[in-house]
XYZ file of N, CA and C in Angstrom:
633
model
N 103.789 109.589 73.239
C 103.582 108.581 74.617
C 104.766 109.230 75.819
N 104.594 109.080 76.988
C 105.460 109.705 77.863
C 106.122 107.921 78.347
N 107.434 108.467 78.830
C 108.009 107.034 79.213
C 107.445 106.403 80.466
N 106.998 105.044 80.394
C 106.374 104.228 81.101
C 107.452 103.511 82.498
N 106.798 104.415 83.483
C 107.938 103.954 84.883
C 107.088 102.532 85.713
N 107.881 101.781 85.544
C 107.473 100.309 86.529
C 107.451 100.670 88.129
N 106.929 100.249 88.908
C 107.323 100.321 90.586
C 106.518 99.515 91.296
N 106.647 99.494 92.653
C 105.920 98.450 93.318
C 105.510 99.353 94.529
N 104.349 98.946 95.417
C 104.049 99.537 96.572
C 103.414 98.335 97.383
N 103.672 98.683 98.517
C 103.206 97.493 99.770
C 102.063 97.754 100.338
N 100.841 96.648 100.160
C 99.719 96.701 100.928
C 99.456 95.407 101.396
N 99.210 95.207 102.743
C 98.838 93.739 103.219
C 100.085 93.078 103.242
N 101.137 93.508 103.265
C 102.456 92.877 103.123
C 102.637 91.942 101.726
N 102.066 92.676 100.955
C 102.290 91.956 99.315
C 102.664 93.299 98.425
N 103.663 93.032 97.610
C 104.118 93.915 96.763
C 103.458 93.666 95.662
N 102.898 95.448 95.402
C 101.643 94.900 94.302
C 102.564 95.872 93.088
N 102.252 95.644 91.732
C 102.812 96.291 90.579
C 101.979 97.536 89.935
N 102.777 98.395 89.873
C 101.764 99.718 88.953
C 102.641 100.268 87.671
N 102.246 100.824 86.954
C 102.915 101.791 85.846
C 102.382 103.115 86.140
N 103.314 103.998 85.639
C 102.964 105.707 85.890
C 103.671 106.152 84.685
N 102.737 106.734 83.855
C 103.123 107.237 82.499
C 102.444 109.176 82.951
N 103.393 109.863 82.313
C 102.997 111.180 82.222
C 103.451 112.006 83.644
N 103.512 113.321 83.562
C 104.220 114.030 84.402
C 103.087 115.107 84.996
N 101.931 114.947 84.419
C 100.895 116.063 84.875
C 100.535 116.019 86.374
N 100.187 116.908 87.087
C 99.846 116.711 88.447
C 98.389 116.260 88.600
N 97.496 115.922 87.801
C 96.238 115.462 87.764
C 96.217 113.897 87.551
N 95.889 113.327 88.599
C 96.143 111.654 88.567
C 94.959 111.353 88.148
N 95.094 110.197 87.367
C 93.800 109.333 86.776
C 94.230 107.939 86.710
N 93.686 106.827 87.634
C 94.155 105.643 87.816
C 92.991 104.809 87.056
N 93.451 103.895 86.309
C 93.021 102.976 85.387
C 93.014 101.372 85.949
N 91.767 100.899 86.323
C 91.731 99.632 87.019
C 91.220 98.525 85.884
N 91.935 97.327 85.861
C 91.563 96.587 84.763
C 90.702 95.349 85.263
N 90.028 94.664 84.448
C 89.239 93.510 84.959
C 89.897 92.133 85.631
N 89.076 91.187 85.812
C 89.504 90.194 86.404
C 90.264 89.064 85.714
N 90.105 89.127 84.376
C 91.074 88.634 83.413
C 91.881 89.194 82.849
N 92.734 90.260 83.498
C 93.425 91.095 82.818
C 94.590 91.635 83.743
N 95.444 92.449 83.162
C 96.361 93.211 83.740
C 96.775 94.652 83.235
N 97.827 95.382 83.950
C 97.827 96.779 83.616
C 97.994 97.233 81.924
N 98.157 96.208 81.287
C 98.504 96.629 79.925
C 97.328 96.775 79.300
N 95.899 96.152 79.653
C 94.752 96.628 79.384
C 94.694 97.941 78.958
N 94.965 98.841 79.567
C 94.833 100.283 79.288
C 95.813 101.173 78.458
N 97.022 100.374 78.151
C 97.707 101.165 77.268
C 97.666 101.881 76.302
N 96.720 101.625 75.083
C 96.510 102.313 74.164
C 95.599 103.413 74.569
N 94.648 103.356 75.810
C 93.874 104.505 76.431
C 95.027 105.618 77.017
N 96.097 104.923 77.632
C 96.860 105.820 78.226
C 97.952 106.557 77.472
N 98.475 105.831 76.423
C 98.926 106.542 75.244
C 98.299 108.220 74.882
N 97.007 107.915 74.711
C 96.434 108.991 74.016
C 96.347 110.375 75.557
N 96.363 109.939 76.535
C 96.181 110.739 77.666
C 97.028 110.995 78.490
N 98.434 110.370 78.367
C 99.458 110.866 79.266
C 100.335 111.986 79.277
N 99.784 113.019 77.948
C 100.148 114.340 77.954
C 99.683 115.021 78.853
N 98.521 114.741 79.087
C 97.476 115.790 80.057
C 97.479 115.009 81.543
N 97.654 113.816 81.708
C 97.160 113.715 83.060
C 98.577 112.618 83.361
N 98.747 112.335 84.813
C 99.732 111.543 85.361
C 98.638 110.203 85.379
N 98.968 109.354 84.622
C 98.293 107.816 84.313
C 98.893 106.676 85.240
N 98.311 106.367 85.951
C 98.628 105.090 86.833
C 97.663 104.032 86.385
N 98.259 102.660 86.369
C 97.780 101.572 85.865
C 98.471 100.582 86.844
N 97.634 100.397 88.125
C 98.197 98.817 88.787
C 97.662 97.638 88.593
N 98.623 96.667 88.612
C 98.041 95.315 88.795
C 97.534 94.839 90.052
N 96.028 94.482 90.052
C 95.436 94.012 91.213
C 96.338 92.769 91.924
N 96.102 92.594 93.207
C 96.734 91.521 93.613
C 96.231 90.156 93.078
N 97.705 89.414 92.752
C 97.082 87.959 92.346
C 96.947 88.212 90.608
N 97.210 89.375 90.107
C 97.192 89.668 88.750
C 98.692 90.359 88.278
N 99.093 90.079 86.974
C 100.155 90.680 86.432
C 101.545 90.558 87.152
N 102.317 91.480 87.494
C 103.343 91.426 88.106
C 103.025 91.513 89.752
N 102.128 91.490 90.280
C 101.654 91.762 91.770
C 101.788 90.283 92.536
N 102.196 90.513 93.916
C 101.936 89.251 94.535
C 100.794 88.494 94.627
N 100.982 87.219 94.788
C 99.521 86.582 95.074
C 99.032 86.643 96.503
N 98.041 86.963 96.357
C 97.478 86.825 98.089
C 98.178 85.353 98.692
N 98.777 85.829 100.052
C 99.199 84.523 100.768
C 98.393 83.275 100.963
N 97.124 83.522 101.409
C 96.306 82.558 101.538
C 95.084 82.342 100.446
N 95.452 82.946 99.307
C 94.493 82.767 98.103
C 93.123 83.235 98.268
N 92.927 83.980 99.343
C 91.911 84.844 99.583
C 91.654 86.274 98.838
N 90.843 86.099 97.930
C 90.055 87.371 97.439
C 89.019 87.894 97.581
N 88.680 89.165 97.658
C 87.200 90.009 97.691
C 87.314 91.088 97.333
N 86.230 91.588 96.651
C 86.089 93.104 96.535
C 86.285 93.892 97.757
N 86.481 93.518 98.769
C 87.143 94.402 100.061
C 88.404 94.610 100.128
N 89.162 93.430 99.964
C 90.566 93.522 99.875
C 91.364 94.271 98.972
N 90.619 94.122 97.627
C 91.075 94.730 96.328
C 90.704 96.465 96.709
N 89.523 96.613 97.333
C 89.575 98.186 97.511
C 90.187 98.667 98.702
N 90.561 97.779 99.485
C 91.567 98.356 100.778
C 92.824 98.383 100.065
N 93.244 97.871 98.857
C 94.726 97.958 98.154
C 94.443 99.216 97.377
N 93.317 99.545 96.726
C 93.201 100.874 95.846
C 93.369 101.861 96.850
N 92.720 101.892 98.130
C 93.057 102.773 99.185
C 94.237 103.268 99.416
N 94.949 102.171 99.943
C 96.383 102.306 100.385
C 97.046 102.962 99.050
N 96.759 102.490 97.921
C 97.642 103.219 96.673
C 97.337 104.552 96.449
N 96.171 105.206 96.677
C 95.939 106.369 96.247
C 96.475 107.051 97.416
N 96.344 106.624 98.729
C 96.958 107.356 99.873
C 98.573 107.481 99.892
N 98.694 106.501 99.567
C 100.633 106.069 99.962
C 101.540 106.460 98.765
N 100.681 106.135 97.449
C 101.597 106.536 96.251
C 101.014 107.737 95.493
N 99.813 107.665 95.022
C 99.677 109.236 94.470
C 99.413 109.994 95.177
N 99.006 110.017 96.400
C 99.159 110.988 97.111
C 98.274 112.365 97.406
N 97.061 111.954 96.728
C 96.073 112.838 96.390
C 94.889 112.362 95.869
N 93.808 112.857 95.745
C 92.769 112.510 95.487
C 92.620 112.255 93.922
N 92.041 111.387 93.460
C 92.054 110.632 91.779
C 90.960 110.447 91.451
N 91.066 110.452 89.738
C 89.919 110.293 89.189
C 90.193 108.629 88.908
N 89.458 108.181 88.770
C 89.371 106.610 88.642
C 88.689 105.979 87.676
N 89.055 105.364 86.271
C 88.473 104.668 85.409
C 88.601 103.286 85.586
N 87.796 102.392 85.317
C 87.595 100.834 85.860
C 86.837 100.308 84.661
N 87.151 99.000 84.494
C 86.835 97.976 83.687
C 86.336 96.691 84.312
N 85.017 96.348 84.267
C 84.288 94.836 84.839
C 84.634 94.918 86.309
N 85.677 93.851 86.533
C 85.572 93.796 88.100
C 86.154 95.182 88.833
N 86.952 95.834 88.096
C 87.705 97.097 88.715
C 86.777 98.120 88.970
N 85.661 98.046 88.171
C 84.311 98.759 88.494
C 83.834 98.632 89.776
N 83.638 97.266 90.322
C 83.444 96.776 91.518
C 84.036 97.554 92.816
N 85.352 97.114 92.162
C 86.473 97.587 93.533
C 86.545 99.220 93.331
N 86.172 99.922 92.508
C 86.362 101.541 92.496
C 84.932 101.853 93.367
N 84.003 101.295 92.693
C 82.548 101.795 93.471
C 82.729 101.474 94.937
N 83.281 100.399 95.456
C 83.481 99.974 97.154
C 84.365 100.756 97.564
N 85.539 101.197 97.103
C 86.732 102.268 97.709
C 85.923 103.613 97.708
N 84.905 103.798 96.694
C 84.696 105.478 96.865
C 83.608 105.435 97.827
N 82.883 104.240 98.040
C 81.830 104.303 98.967
C 82.391 104.500 100.440
N 83.424 103.668 100.620
C 84.003 103.822 101.850
C 85.314 104.854 102.029
N 85.723 105.420 101.093
C 86.902 106.600 101.295
C 86.633 107.582 100.048
N 85.442 107.994 100.288
C 85.103 109.292 99.280
C 85.854 110.485 99.084
N 86.637 110.457 100.210
C 87.857 111.267 100.021
C 88.827 111.066 99.200
N 88.953 109.799 98.976
C 90.129 109.553 97.929
C 89.887 109.920 96.377
N 88.922 109.756 96.101
C 88.332 109.521 94.702
C 87.509 110.582 94.457
N 87.857 111.657 93.052
C 87.301 112.743 92.468
C 86.072 112.228 91.742
N 86.312 111.013 91.102
C 84.899 110.854 90.222
C 85.146 109.419 89.396
N 84.261 108.554 89.396
C 84.297 107.404 88.760
C 83.769 107.357 87.341
N 84.732 106.625 86.265
C 84.138 106.191 84.872
C 84.377 104.878 84.878
N 83.068 104.392 85.055
C 83.017 102.669 84.912
C 82.584 102.049 83.284
N 83.391 101.033 83.059
C 83.296 100.604 81.843
C 82.761 99.112 82.024
N 81.627 98.972 81.464
C 81.192 97.205 81.547
C 81.124 97.136 83.049
N 80.532 97.546 83.800
C 80.217 97.114 85.337
C 79.522 95.865 85.386
N 79.638 94.724 86.086
C 78.761 93.744 86.007
C 77.727 94.050 86.500
N 76.344 93.472 85.974
C 75.101 94.011 86.383
C 74.438 92.471 86.870
N 75.013 91.424 87.240
C 74.539 90.277 87.380
C 75.212 89.966 88.739
N 74.690 88.994 89.626
C 75.511 88.572 90.829
C 75.790 87.425 90.547
N 77.223 87.491 90.302
C 78.175 86.497 90.167
C 77.948 85.076 90.892
N 77.230 85.270 91.802
C 77.065 84.179 92.627
C 75.766 83.272 92.416
N 74.900 84.088 91.708
C 73.567 83.482 91.368
C 73.335 82.721 90.160
N 72.146 82.453 89.679
C 71.837 81.476 88.628
C 71.615 82.280 87.375
N 71.929 83.588 87.282
C 71.882 84.480 85.927
C 72.502 83.745 85.023
N 72.149 83.826 83.756
C 72.819 83.263 82.516
C 74.093 83.881 82.650
N 74.386 85.277 83.016
C 75.894 85.616 82.669
C 76.446 85.324 83.762
N 76.284 85.034 84.933
C 77.033 84.554 86.017
C 77.392 83.161 85.741
N 76.396 82.259 85.262
C 76.725 80.982 84.941
C 77.889 80.792 83.672
N 77.826 81.734 82.700
C 78.707 81.500 81.690
C 80.081 82.294 82.245
N 80.139 83.127 83.084
C 81.251 83.668 83.432
C 82.111 82.648 84.165
N 81.323 82.071 85.222
C 82.284 81.078 86.268
C 82.695 80.171 85.445
N 81.679 79.481 84.211
C 82.123 78.377 83.524
C 83.482 78.772 82.765
N 83.803 80.095 82.242
C 84.971 80.386 81.648
C 85.937 80.485 82.495
N 85.828 80.651 83.542
C 86.955 81.228 84.448
C 87.521 79.802 84.911
N 86.639 78.869 85.168
C 86.752 77.488 85.609
C 87.503 76.643 84.232
N 87.109 76.643 83.246
C 87.754 76.076 82.082
C 89.228 76.403 81.690
N 89.864 77.327 82.297
C 91.177 77.734 82.099
C 92.182 77.593 83.444
N 91.238 76.987 84.273
C 92.251 77.025 85.619
C 93.425 75.821 85.573
N 92.925 75.045 85.297
C 94.013 73.640 84.668
C 95.287 74.079 84.014
N 95.002 74.921 82.832
C 95.866 75.060 82.107
C 96.439 76.200 82.364
N 96.229 77.382 82.852
C 96.934 78.389 83.472
C 97.962 77.899 84.596
N 97.520 76.574 85.260
C 98.215 76.365 86.390
C 99.376 75.807 86.225
N 99.635 75.171 85.044
C 100.694 74.485 84.429
C 101.755 75.551 84.364
N 101.876 76.961 84.077
C 102.557 77.944 83.655
C 103.028 78.617 85.056
N 104.165 79.049 84.641
C 104.721 80.105 85.840
C 104.981 81.418 85.689
N 103.763 82.318 85.009
C 103.937 83.752 84.693
C 104.608 84.380 85.621
N 104.795 84.002 86.767
C 105.224 85.072 87.738
C 106.650 85.111 87.894
N 107.437 84.350 87.395
C 108.845 84.309 86.922
C 109.314 85.057 85.596
N 108.375 85.561 84.664
C 108.684 86.253 83.740
C 109.110 87.615 83.848
N 110.035 88.231 83.066
C 110.071 89.203 83.001
C 109.327 90.362 82.269
N 109.095 91.779 82.565
C 108.457 92.816 81.600
C 108.972 92.495 80.031
N 110.371 92.181 79.661
C 110.457 91.994 78.472
C 110.093 90.714 77.636
N 109.941 89.697 78.617
C 109.243 88.340 78.405
C 107.690 88.129 78.006
N 107.217 89.356 79.035
C 105.856 89.364 78.574
C 105.570 90.088 77.258
N 106.157 91.183 76.945
C 106.084 91.873 75.752
C 106.078 91.033 74.575
N 107.184 89.851 74.809
C 107.269 89.265 73.615
C 106.256 88.379 73.424
N 105.602 87.676 74.454
C 104.527 87.012 74.399
C 103.343 87.755 73.731
N 103.133 89.171 74.074
C 102.108 89.961 73.569
C 102.272 89.771 72.071
N 103.561 89.872 71.972
C 103.978 90.454 70.165
C 103.336 88.994 69.477
N 103.928 87.698 69.997
C 103.556 86.767 69.283
C 102.247 86.504 69.039
N 101.434 87.315 69.682
C 99.800 86.948 69.617
C 99.395 87.265 68.039
N 100.228 88.161 67.495
C 100.213 88.372 65.984
C 100.531 87.474 64.966
N 101.241 86.437 65.776
C 101.657 85.166 64.681
C 100.904 83.981 64.999
N 99.866 83.881 64.235
C 98.951 82.581 64.743
C 99.670 81.314 64.604
N 100.628 81.080 63.523
C 101.216 79.849 63.636
C 102.098 79.715 64.843
N 102.422 80.423 65.889
C 103.474 80.148 66.785
C 102.444 79.518 68.264
N 101.222 80.131 68.258
C 100.186 79.761 69.331
C 98.989 79.457 68.969
N 98.340 78.461 69.404
C 96.980 77.951 69.036
C 96.086 78.716 69.688
N 94.806 78.584 69.016
C 93.869 79.742 69.222
C 93.456 79.964 70.643
N 93.462 78.643 71.562
C 93.270 78.601 72.970
C 94.160 79.277 73.780
N 95.278 79.398 73.492
C 96.422 80.089 74.191
C 96.631 81.582 73.757
N 96.120 81.959 72.597
C 95.967 83.145 71.994
C 94.987 83.820 73.009
N 93.907 83.450 73.263
C 92.797 83.736 73.942
C 93.409 84.017 75.419
N 94.136 83.406 75.760
C 94.455 83.484 77.186
C 95.266 84.631 77.244
N 96.333 84.819 76.242
C 97.523 85.984 76.046
C 96.814 87.189 76.203
N 95.695 87.166 75.295
C 94.969 88.413 74.886
C 94.155 88.944 75.930
N 93.482 88.005 76.770
C 92.583 88.453 78.157
C 93.452 88.808 79.297
N 94.692 88.403 79.624
C 95.443 88.481 80.615
C 95.370 87.402 81.805
N 94.652 86.208 81.379
C 94.391 85.157 82.123
C 95.341 84.548 82.436
N 96.358 84.669 81.638
C 97.556 83.522 81.689
C 98.472 84.328 82.665
N 98.232 85.636 82.958
C 98.799 86.354 84.381
C 98.096 86.179 85.427
N 97.334 85.595 85.767
C 96.381 85.581 86.884
C 96.801 84.753 87.884
N 96.516 84.574 89.360
C 96.325 83.538 90.180
C 95.550 82.516 90.029
N 95.945 81.403 89.804
C 94.824 80.155 89.700
C 93.985 80.662 90.674
N 94.452 80.527 91.838
C 93.548 80.415 93.000
C 92.388 81.576 92.858
N 92.623 82.573 92.422
C 91.745 84.067 92.441
C 90.910 83.285 91.271
N 91.240 82.712 89.981
C 90.505 82.316 89.088
C 89.226 81.082 90.007
N 89.849 80.205 90.553
C 89.070 79.620 91.314
C 88.082 79.719 92.216
N 88.415 80.796 92.658
C 87.349 81.697 93.786
C 86.202 82.175 93.095
N 86.979 83.002 91.674
C 85.924 83.586 91.048
C 84.916 82.537 90.263
N 85.540 81.389 89.965
C 84.673 80.464 89.376
C 83.310 79.892 90.316
N 83.937 80.134 91.860
C 82.947 79.424 92.599
C 82.037 80.969 93.162
N 81.904 81.842 92.663
C 81.302 83.168 93.123
C 82.058 83.856 93.773
N 81.955 85.313 93.623
C 82.764 86.227 94.605
C 81.431 87.274 94.851
N 81.068 87.425 95.781
C 79.814 88.102 95.901
C 80.273 89.692 95.893
N 78.929 90.414 95.731
C 79.211 91.910 95.750
C 77.841 92.506 95.937
N 77.840 93.309 97.215
C 76.245 93.679 97.843
C 76.193 95.105 96.951
N 75.641 95.568 96.076
C 75.161 96.820 95.482
C 74.686 97.550 96.495
N 73.739 97.022 97.325
C 72.878 97.953 98.209
C 73.964 98.495 99.216
N 74.990 98.089 99.416
C 75.816 98.637 100.356
C 76.438 99.741 100.159
N 76.544 100.179 98.700
C 77.018 101.436 98.370
C 76.121 102.319 97.745
């Protein structure tokens, strides 16, 4: 595995975090889902960074990236951040691999900025309307709503990367963390803006017909 470099870029007056691993000229961007952070793709990147320049950004409101100033989140603004990232940081068209919410962001960005993206690989893209009454939508909103109060009690934004790694390591020690908290650590919800989760629990529309 290559050395992992941490850095930030600016989009919409926010400082957004990303990791870069590998020195190959071919860029691949890995986008995480709604309840995750850049670490989601770590094991995958370990297998690929000998062959590609692997970028793994934290979406706004996630991981070590700034929260939206007005607590407003949408597929639109996430996609704009991605476009800024590719244009200003990567500096050339890139392959994009994305999970869940990241898939919707990648689709939106590719539809509006086809010159920035070579191809998409979408893993588990949502196939239901998060605002609708589909059982999948209802279940997803209920899960996110359940954790809002608990996550709000913590200030993950003040933690260093070393502290994050420590907490992730503790996941393997059941006696240290109860099952509910282990789930939060594992899924990355602990590192997500509660304002984003609240908005997601109320529904975040995405128009598939628009793409």
